[in-house]
mmCIF file with all atom_site columns, N, CA and C in Angstrom:
data_model
loop_
_atom_site.group_PDB
_atom_site.id
_atom_site.type_symbol
_atom_site.label_atom_id
_atom_site.label_alt_id
_atom_site.label_comp_id
_atom_site.label_asym_id
_atom_site.label_entity_id
_atom_site.label_seq_id
_atom_site.pdbx_PDB_ins_code
_atom_site.Cartn_x
_atom_site.Cartn_y
_atom_site.Cartn_z
_atom_site.occupancy
_atom_site.B_iso_or_equiv
_atom_site.pdbx_formal_charge
_atom_site.auth_seq_id
_atom_site.auth_comp_id
_atom_site.auth_asym_id
_atom_site.auth_atom_id
_atom_site.pdbx_PDB_model_num
ATOM 1   N N  . MET K 1 1  ? 95.282  126.640 98.935  1.00 0.00 ? 1  MET K N  1
ATOM 2   C CA . MET K 1 1  ? 94.579  125.563 98.302  1.00 0.00 ? 1  MET K CA 1
ATOM 3   C C  . MET K 1 1  ? 94.514  124.351 99.228  1.00 0.00 ? 1  MET K C  1
ATOM 4   N N  . ALA K 1 2  ? 95.566  124.079 99.952  1.00 0.00 ? 2  ALA K N  1
ATOM 5   C CA . ALA K 1 2  ? 95.581  122.925 100.852 1.00 0.00 ? 2  ALA K CA 1
ATOM 6   C C  . ALA K 1 2  ? 94.450  123.022 101.875 1.00 0.00 ? 2  ALA K C  1
ATOM 7   N N  . GLU K 1 3  ? 94.197  124.218 102.373 1.00 0.00 ? 3  GLU K N  1
ATOM 8   C CA . GLU K 1 3  ? 93.116  124.390 103.345 1.00 0.00 ? 3  GLU K CA 1
ATOM 9   C C  . GLU K 1 3  ? 91.760  124.106 102.705 1.00 0.00 ? 3  GLU K C  1
ATOM 10  N N  . LYS K 1 4  ? 91.552  124.602 101.496 1.00 0.00 ? 4  LYS K N  1
ATOM 11  C CA . LYS K 1 4  ? 90.273  124.395 100.808 1.00 0.00 ? 4  LYS K CA 1
ATOM 12  C C  . LYS K 1 4  ? 90.022  122.905 100.572 1.00 0.00 ? 4  LYS K C  1
ATOM 13  N N  . LEU K 1 5  ? 91.059  122.187 100.193 1.00 0.00 ? 5  LEU K N  1
ATOM 14  C CA . LEU K 1 5  ? 90.915  120.758 99.921  1.00 0.00 ? 5  LEU K CA 1
ATOM 15  C C  . LEU K 1 5  ? 91.045  119.908 101.178 1.00 0.00 ? 5  LEU K C  1
ATOM 16  N N  . ARG K 1 6  ? 91.413  120.553 102.286 1.00 0.00 ? 6  ARG K N  1
ATOM 17  C CA . ARG K 1 6  ? 91.645  119.856 103.558 1.00 0.00 ? 6  ARG K CA 1
ATOM 18  C C  . ARG K 1 6  ? 92.721  118.783 103.413 1.00 0.00 ? 6  ARG K C  1
ATOM 19  N N  . LEU K 1 7  ? 93.786  119.172 102.735 1.00 0.00 ? 7  LEU K N  1
ATOM 20  C CA . LEU K 1 7  ? 94.938  118.296 102.530 1.00 0.00 ? 7  LEU K CA 1
ATOM 21  C C  . LEU K 1 7  ? 96.187  119.030 102.983 1.00 0.00 ? 7  LEU K C  1
ATOM 22  N N  . THR K 1 8  ? 97.236  118.293 103.267 1.00 0.00 ? 8  THR K N  1
ATOM 23  C CA . THR K 1 8  ? 98.496  118.932 103.644 1.00 0.00 ? 8  THR K CA 1
ATOM 24  C C  . THR K 1 8  ? 99.196  119.438 102.384 1.00 0.00 ? 8  THR K C  1
ATOM 25  N N  . PRO K 1 9  ? 100.060 120.448 102.522 1.00 0.00 ? 9  PRO K N  1
ATOM 26  C CA . PRO K 1 9  ? 100.839 120.903 101.369 1.00 0.00 ? 9  PRO K CA 1
ATOM 27  C C  . PRO K 1 9  ? 101.649 119.768 100.741 1.00 0.00 ? 9  PRO K C  1
ATOM 28  N N  . TYR K 1 10 ? 102.154 118.861 101.575 1.00 0.00 ? 10 TYR K N  1
ATOM 29  C CA . TYR K 1 10 ? 102.906 117.717 101.053 1.00 0.00 ? 10 TYR K CA 1
ATOM 30  C C  . TYR K 1 10 ? 102.024 116.871 100.131 1.00 0.00 ? 10 TYR K C  1
ATOM 31  N N  . THR K 1 11 ? 100.794 116.601 100.550 1.00 0.00 ? 11 THR K N  1
ATOM 32  C CA . THR K 1 11 ? 99.876  115.803 99.735  1.00 0.00 ? 11 THR K CA 1
ATOM 33  C C  . THR K 1 11 ? 99.571  116.507 98.417  1.00 0.00 ? 11 THR K C  1
ATOM 34  N N  . ILE K 1 12 ? 99.372  117.815 98.464  1.00 0.00 ? 12 ILE K N  1
ATOM 35  C CA . ILE K 1 12 ? 99.123  118.592 97.239  1.00 0.00 ? 12 ILE K CA 1
ATOM 36  C C  . ILE K 1 12 ? 100.296 118.419 96.281  1.00 0.00 ? 12 ILE K C  1
ATOM 37  N N  . ARG K 1 13 ? 101.517 118.564 96.781  1.00 0.00 ? 13 ARG K N  1
ATOM 38  C CA . ARG K 1 13 ? 102.707 118.414 95.924  1.00 0.00 ? 13 ARG K CA 1
ATOM 39  C C  . ARG K 1 13 ? 102.807 117.004 95.358  1.00 0.00 ? 13 ARG K C  1
ATOM 40  N N  . GLU K 1 14 ? 102.570 116.007 96.200  1.00 0.00 ? 14 GLU K N  1
ATOM 41  C CA . GLU K 1 14 ? 102.655 114.614 95.743  1.00 0.00 ? 14 GLU K CA 1
ATOM 42  C C  . GLU K 1 14 ? 101.593 114.309 94.692  1.00 0.00 ? 14 GLU K C  1
ATOM 43  N N  . TRP K 1 15 ? 100.371 114.738 94.923  1.00 0.00 ? 15 TRP K N  1
ATOM 44  C CA . TRP K 1 15 ? 99.300  114.494 93.950  1.00 0.00 ? 15 TRP K CA 1
ATOM 45  C C  . TRP K 1 15 ? 99.619  115.180 92.626  1.00 0.00 ? 15 TRP K C  1
ATOM 46  N N  . ALA K 1 16 ? 100.159 116.385 92.684  1.00 0.00 ? 16 ALA K N  1
ATOM 47  C CA . ALA K 1 16 ? 100.545 117.085 91.457  1.00 0.00 ? 16 ALA K CA 1
ATOM 48  C C  . ALA K 1 16 ? 101.667 116.320 90.756  1.00 0.00 ? 16 ALA K C  1
ATOM 49  N N  . ARG K 1 17 ? 102.642 115.876 91.516  1.00 0.00 ? 17 ARG K N  1
ATOM 50  C CA . ARG K 1 17 ? 103.767 115.131 90.938  1.00 0.00 ? 17 ARG K CA 1
ATOM 51  C C  . ARG K 1 17 ? 103.296 113.836 90.286  1.00 0.00 ? 17 ARG K C  1
ATOM 52  N N  . LEU K 1 18 ? 102.338 113.174 90.900  1.00 0.00 ? 18 LEU K N  1
ATOM 53  C CA . LEU K 1 18 ? 101.835 111.898 90.392  1.00 0.00 ? 18 LEU K CA 1
ATOM 54  C C  . LEU K 1 18 ? 100.756 112.056 89.321  1.00 0.00 ? 18 LEU K C  1
ATOM 55  N N  . GLY K 1 19 ? 100.344 113.300 89.057  1.00 0.00 ? 19 GLY K N  1
ATOM 56  C CA . GLY K 1 19 ? 99.319  113.535 88.046  1.00 0.00 ? 19 GLY K CA 1
ATOM 57  C C  . GLY K 1 19 ? 97.899  113.350 88.555  1.00 0.00 ? 19 GLY K C  1
ATOM 58  N N  . ARG K 1 20 ? 97.734  113.239 89.849  1.00 0.00 ? 20 ARG K N  1
ATOM 59  C CA . ARG K 1 20 ? 96.399  113.072 90.437  1.00 0.00 ? 20 ARG K CA 1
ATOM 60  C C  . ARG K 1 20 ? 95.678  114.403 90.598  1.00 0.00 ? 20 ARG K C  1
ATOM 61  N N  . LEU K 1 21 ? 96.401  115.494 90.458  1.00 0.00 ? 21 LEU K N  1
ATOM 62  C CA . LEU K 1 21 ? 95.862  116.836 90.593  1.00 0.00 ? 21 LEU K CA 1
ATOM 63  C C  . LEU K 1 21 ? 96.352  117.638 89.394  1.00 0.00 ? 21 LEU K C  1
ATOM 64  N N  . PRO K 1 22 ? 95.452  118.353 88.687  1.00 0.00 ? 22 PRO K N  1
ATOM 65  C CA . PRO K 1 22 ? 95.896  119.097 87.509  1.00 0.00 ? 22 PRO K CA 1
ATOM 66  C C  . PRO K 1 22 ? 96.872  120.209 87.899  1.00 0.00 ? 22 PRO K C  1
ATOM 67  N N  . SER K 1 23 ? 98.035  120.194 87.277  1.00 0.00 ? 23 SER K N  1
ATOM 68  C CA . SER K 1 23 ? 99.053  121.189 87.607  1.00 0.00 ? 23 SER K CA 1
ATOM 69  C C  . SER K 1 23 ? 99.978  121.403 86.419  1.00 0.00 ? 23 SER K C  1
ATOM 70  N N  . ILE K 1 24 ? 100.747 122.478 86.524  1.00 0.00 ? 24 ILE K N  1
ATOM 71  C CA . ILE K 1 24 ? 101.738 122.828 85.512  1.00 0.00 ? 24 ILE K CA 1
ATOM 72  C C  . ILE K 1 24 ? 103.066 122.984 86.237  1.00 0.00 ? 24 ILE K C  1
ATOM 73  N N  . ARG K 1 25 ? 104.096 122.337 85.750  1.00 0.00 ? 25 ARG K N  1
ATOM 74  C CA . ARG K 1 25 ? 105.416 122.462 86.368  1.00 0.00 ? 25 ARG K CA 1
ATOM 75  C C  . ARG K 1 25 ? 106.242 123.452 85.553  1.00 0.00 ? 25 ARG K C  1
ATOM 76  N N  . LEU K 1 26 ? 106.727 124.485 86.227  1.00 0.00 ? 26 LEU K N  1
ATOM 77  C CA . LEU K 1 26 ? 107.608 125.476 85.619  1.00 0.00 ? 26 LEU K CA 1
ATOM 78  C C  . LEU K 1 26 ? 108.932 125.402 86.364  1.00 0.00 ? 26 LEU K C  1
ATOM 79  N N  . THR K 1 27 ? 109.930 124.881 85.707  1.00 0.00 ? 27 THR K N  1
ATOM 80  C CA . THR K 1 27 ? 111.232 124.576 86.316  1.00 0.00 ? 27 THR K CA 1
ATOM 81  C C  . THR K 1 27 ? 111.003 123.756 87.584  1.00 0.00 ? 27 THR K C  1
ATOM 82  N N  . HIS K 1 28 ? 111.251 124.342 88.755  1.00 0.00 ? 28 HIS K N  1
ATOM 83  C CA . HIS K 1 28 ? 111.101 123.592 90.008  1.00 0.00 ? 28 HIS K CA 1
ATOM 84  C C  . HIS K 1 28 ? 109.850 123.994 90.782  1.00 0.00 ? 28 HIS K C  1
ATOM 85  N N  . ARG K 1 29 ? 108.968 124.712 90.125  1.00 0.00 ? 29 ARG K N  1
ATOM 86  C CA . ARG K 1 29 ? 107.753 125.184 90.796  1.00 0.00 ? 29 ARG K CA 1
ATOM 87  C C  . ARG K 1 29 ? 106.525 124.518 90.198  1.00 0.00 ? 29 ARG K C  1
ATOM 88  N N  . ILE K 1 30 ? 105.537 124.289 91.034  1.00 0.00 ? 30 ILE K N  1
ATOM 89  C CA . ILE K 1 30 ? 104.272 123.716 90.586  1.00 0.00 ? 30 ILE K CA 1
ATOM 90  C C  . ILE K 1 30 ? 103.233 124.832 90.624  1.00 0.00 ? 30 ILE K C  1
ATOM 91  N N  . ARG K 1 31 ? 102.512 124.985 89.527  1.00 0.00 ? 31 ARG K N  1
ATOM 92  C CA . ARG K 1 31 ? 101.455 125.994 89.427  1.00 0.00 ? 31 ARG K CA 1
ATOM 93  C C  . ARG K 1 31 ? 100.141 125.297 89.134  1.00 0.00 ? 31 ARG K C  1
ATOM 94  N N  . PHE K 1 32 ? 99.057  125.939 89.558  1.00 0.00 ? 32 PHE K N  1
ATOM 95  C CA . PHE K 1 32 ? 97.733  125.379 89.360  1.00 0.00 ? 32 PHE K CA 1
ATOM 96  C C  . PHE K 1 32 ? 96.858  126.396 88.649  1.00 0.00 ? 32 PHE K C  1
ATOM 97  N N  . ASP K 1 33 ? 96.176  125.953 87.603  1.00 0.00 ? 33 ASP K N  1
ATOM 98  C CA . ASP K 1 33 ? 95.235  126.809 86.884  1.00 0.00 ? 33 ASP K CA 1
ATOM 99  C C  . ASP K 1 33 ? 93.903  126.738 87.630  1.00 0.00 ? 33 ASP K C  1
ATOM 100 N N  . PRO K 1 34 ? 93.390  127.875 88.088  1.00 0.00 ? 34 PRO K N  1
ATOM 101 C CA . PRO K 1 34 ? 92.135  127.860 88.852  1.00 0.00 ? 34 PRO K CA 1
ATOM 102 C C  . PRO K 1 34 ? 90.979  127.196 88.102  1.00 0.00 ? 34 PRO K C  1
ATOM 103 N N  . LYS K 1 35 ? 90.901  127.383 86.795  1.00 0.00 ? 35 LYS K N  1
ATOM 104 C CA . LYS K 1 35 ? 89.828  126.759 86.009  1.00 0.00 ? 35 LYS K CA 1
ATOM 105 C C  . LYS K 1 35 ? 89.955  125.236 86.026  1.00 0.00 ? 35 LYS K C  1
ATOM 106 N N  . ASP K 1 36 ? 91.172  124.748 85.870  1.00 0.00 ? 36 ASP K N  1
ATOM 107 C CA . ASP K 1 36 ? 91.395  123.298 85.897  1.00 0.00 ? 36 ASP K CA 1
ATOM 108 C C  . ASP K 1 36 ? 91.071  122.714 87.274  1.00 0.00 ? 36 ASP K C  1
ATOM 109 N N  . LEU K 1 37 ? 91.446  123.438 88.321  1.00 0.00 ? 37 LEU K N  1
ATOM 110 C CA . LEU K 1 37 ? 91.160  122.955 89.676  1.00 0.00 ? 37 LEU K CA 1
ATOM 111 C C  . LEU K 1 37 ? 89.663  122.939 89.954  1.00 0.00 ? 37 LEU K C  1
ATOM 112 N N  . GLU K 1 38 ? 88.964  123.973 89.495  1.00 0.00 ? 38 GLU K N  1
ATOM 113 C CA . GLU K 1 38 ? 87.516  124.024 89.703  1.00 0.00 ? 38 GLU K CA 1
ATOM 114 C C  . GLU K 1 38 ? 86.831  122.857 88.992  1.00 0.00 ? 38 GLU K C  1
ATOM 115 N N  . LYS K 1 39 ? 87.266  122.573 87.769  1.00 0.00 ? 39 LYS K N  1
ATOM 116 C CA . LYS K 1 39 ? 86.717  121.438 87.020  1.00 0.00 ? 39 LYS K CA 1
ATOM 117 C C  . LYS K 1 39 ? 87.022  120.130 87.753  1.00 0.00 ? 39 LYS K C  1
ATOM 118 N N  . TRP K 1 40 ? 88.252  119.985 88.220  1.00 0.00 ? 40 TRP K N  1
ATOM 119 C CA . TRP K 1 40 ? 88.666  118.784 88.942  1.00 0.00 ? 40 TRP K CA 1
ATOM 120 C C  . TRP K 1 40 ? 87.801  118.583 90.191  1.00 0.00 ? 40 TRP K C  1
ATOM 121 N N  . LEU K 1 41 ? 87.559  119.681 90.920  1.00 0.00 ? 41 LEU K N  1
ATOM 122 C CA . LEU K 1 41 ? 86.741  119.601 92.127  1.00 0.00 ? 41 LEU K CA 1
ATOM 123 C C  . LEU K 1 41 ? 85.304  119.203 91.810  1.00 0.00 ? 41 LEU K C  1
ATOM 124 N N  . LYS K 1 42 ? 84.740  119.794 90.757  1.00 0.00 ? 42 LYS K N  1
ATOM 125 C CA . LYS K 1 42 ? 83.359  119.471 90.383  1.00 0.00 ? 42 LYS K CA 1
ATOM 126 C C  . LYS K 1 42 ? 83.226  118.004 90.006  1.00 0.00 ? 42 LYS K C  1
ATOM 127 N N  . GLU K 1 43 ? 84.231  117.470 89.331  1.00 0.00 ? 43 GLU K N  1
ATOM 128 C CA . GLU K 1 43 ? 84.203  116.064 88.937  1.00 0.00 ? 43 GLU K CA 1
ATOM 129 C C  . GLU K 1 43 ? 84.303  115.139 90.145  1.00 0.00 ? 43 GLU K C  1
ATOM 130 N N  . ARG K 1 44 ? 84.849  115.630 91.243  1.00 0.00 ? 44 ARG K N  1
ATOM 131 C CA . ARG K 1 44 ? 85.063  114.800 92.428  1.00 0.00 ? 44 ARG K CA 1
ATOM 132 C C  . ARG K 1 44 ? 84.271  115.277 93.635  1.00 0.00 ? 44 ARG K C  1
ATOM 133 N N  . ARG K 1 45 ? 83.290  116.082 93.408  1.00 0.00 ? 45 ARG K N  1
ATOM 134 C CA . ARG K 1 45 ? 82.536  116.672 94.520  1.00 0.00 ? 45 ARG K CA 1
ATOM 135 C C  . ARG K 1 45 ? 81.990  115.609 95.471  1.00 0.00 ? 45 ARG K C  1
ATOM 136 N N  . TRP K 1 46 ? 81.654  114.449 94.967  1.00 0.00 ? 46 TRP K N  1
ATOM 137 C CA . TRP K 1 46 ? 81.136  113.383 95.833  1.00 0.00 ? 46 TRP K CA 1
ATOM 138 C C  . TRP K 1 46 ? 82.238  112.783 96.704  1.00 0.00 ? 46 TRP K C  1
ATOM 139 N N  . LEU K 1 47 ? 83.506  113.014 96.324  1.00 0.00 ? 47 LEU K N  1
ATOM 140 C CA . LEU K 1 47 ? 84.626  112.509 97.124  1.00 0.00 ? 47 LEU K CA 1
ATOM 141 C C  . LEU K 1 47 ? 85.100  113.522 98.161  1.00 0.00 ? 47 LEU K C  1
ATOM 142 N N  . ILE K 1 48 ? 84.971  114.812 97.816  1.00 0.00 ? 48 ILE K N  1
ATOM 143 C CA . ILE K 1 48 ? 85.509  115.877 98.655  1.00 0.00 ? 48 ILE K CA 1
ATOM 144 C C  . ILE K 1 48 ? 84.378  116.804 99.054  1.00 0.00 ? 48 ILE K C  1
ATOM 145 N N  . ASP K 1 49 ? 84.147  116.969 100.320 1.00 0.00 ? 49 ASP K N  1
ATOM 146 C CA . ASP K 1 49 ? 83.110  117.863 100.816 1.00 0.00 ? 49 ASP K CA 1
ATOM 147 C C  . ASP K 1 49 ? 83.683  119.264 100.905 1.00 0.00 ? 49 ASP K C  1
ATOM 148 N N  . VAL K 1 50 ? 83.364  120.116 99.902  1.00 0.00 ? 50 VAL K N  1
ATOM 149 C CA . VAL K 1 50 ? 83.872  121.496 99.897  1.00 0.00 ? 50 VAL K CA 1
ATOM 150 C C  . VAL K 1 50 ? 82.761  122.475 100.147 1.00 0.00 ? 50 VAL K C  1
#
């Protein structure tokens, strides 16, 4: 996912932790629902060139 968004893994984790990226926390792991991520990307397509 980091490659697709052109972000570092650290940034992905931080954005998820801060609620800037849709995610689900299961114990100490962060999971991402592909449908939620696709919606998030579509809403921000003008910000992120994918």
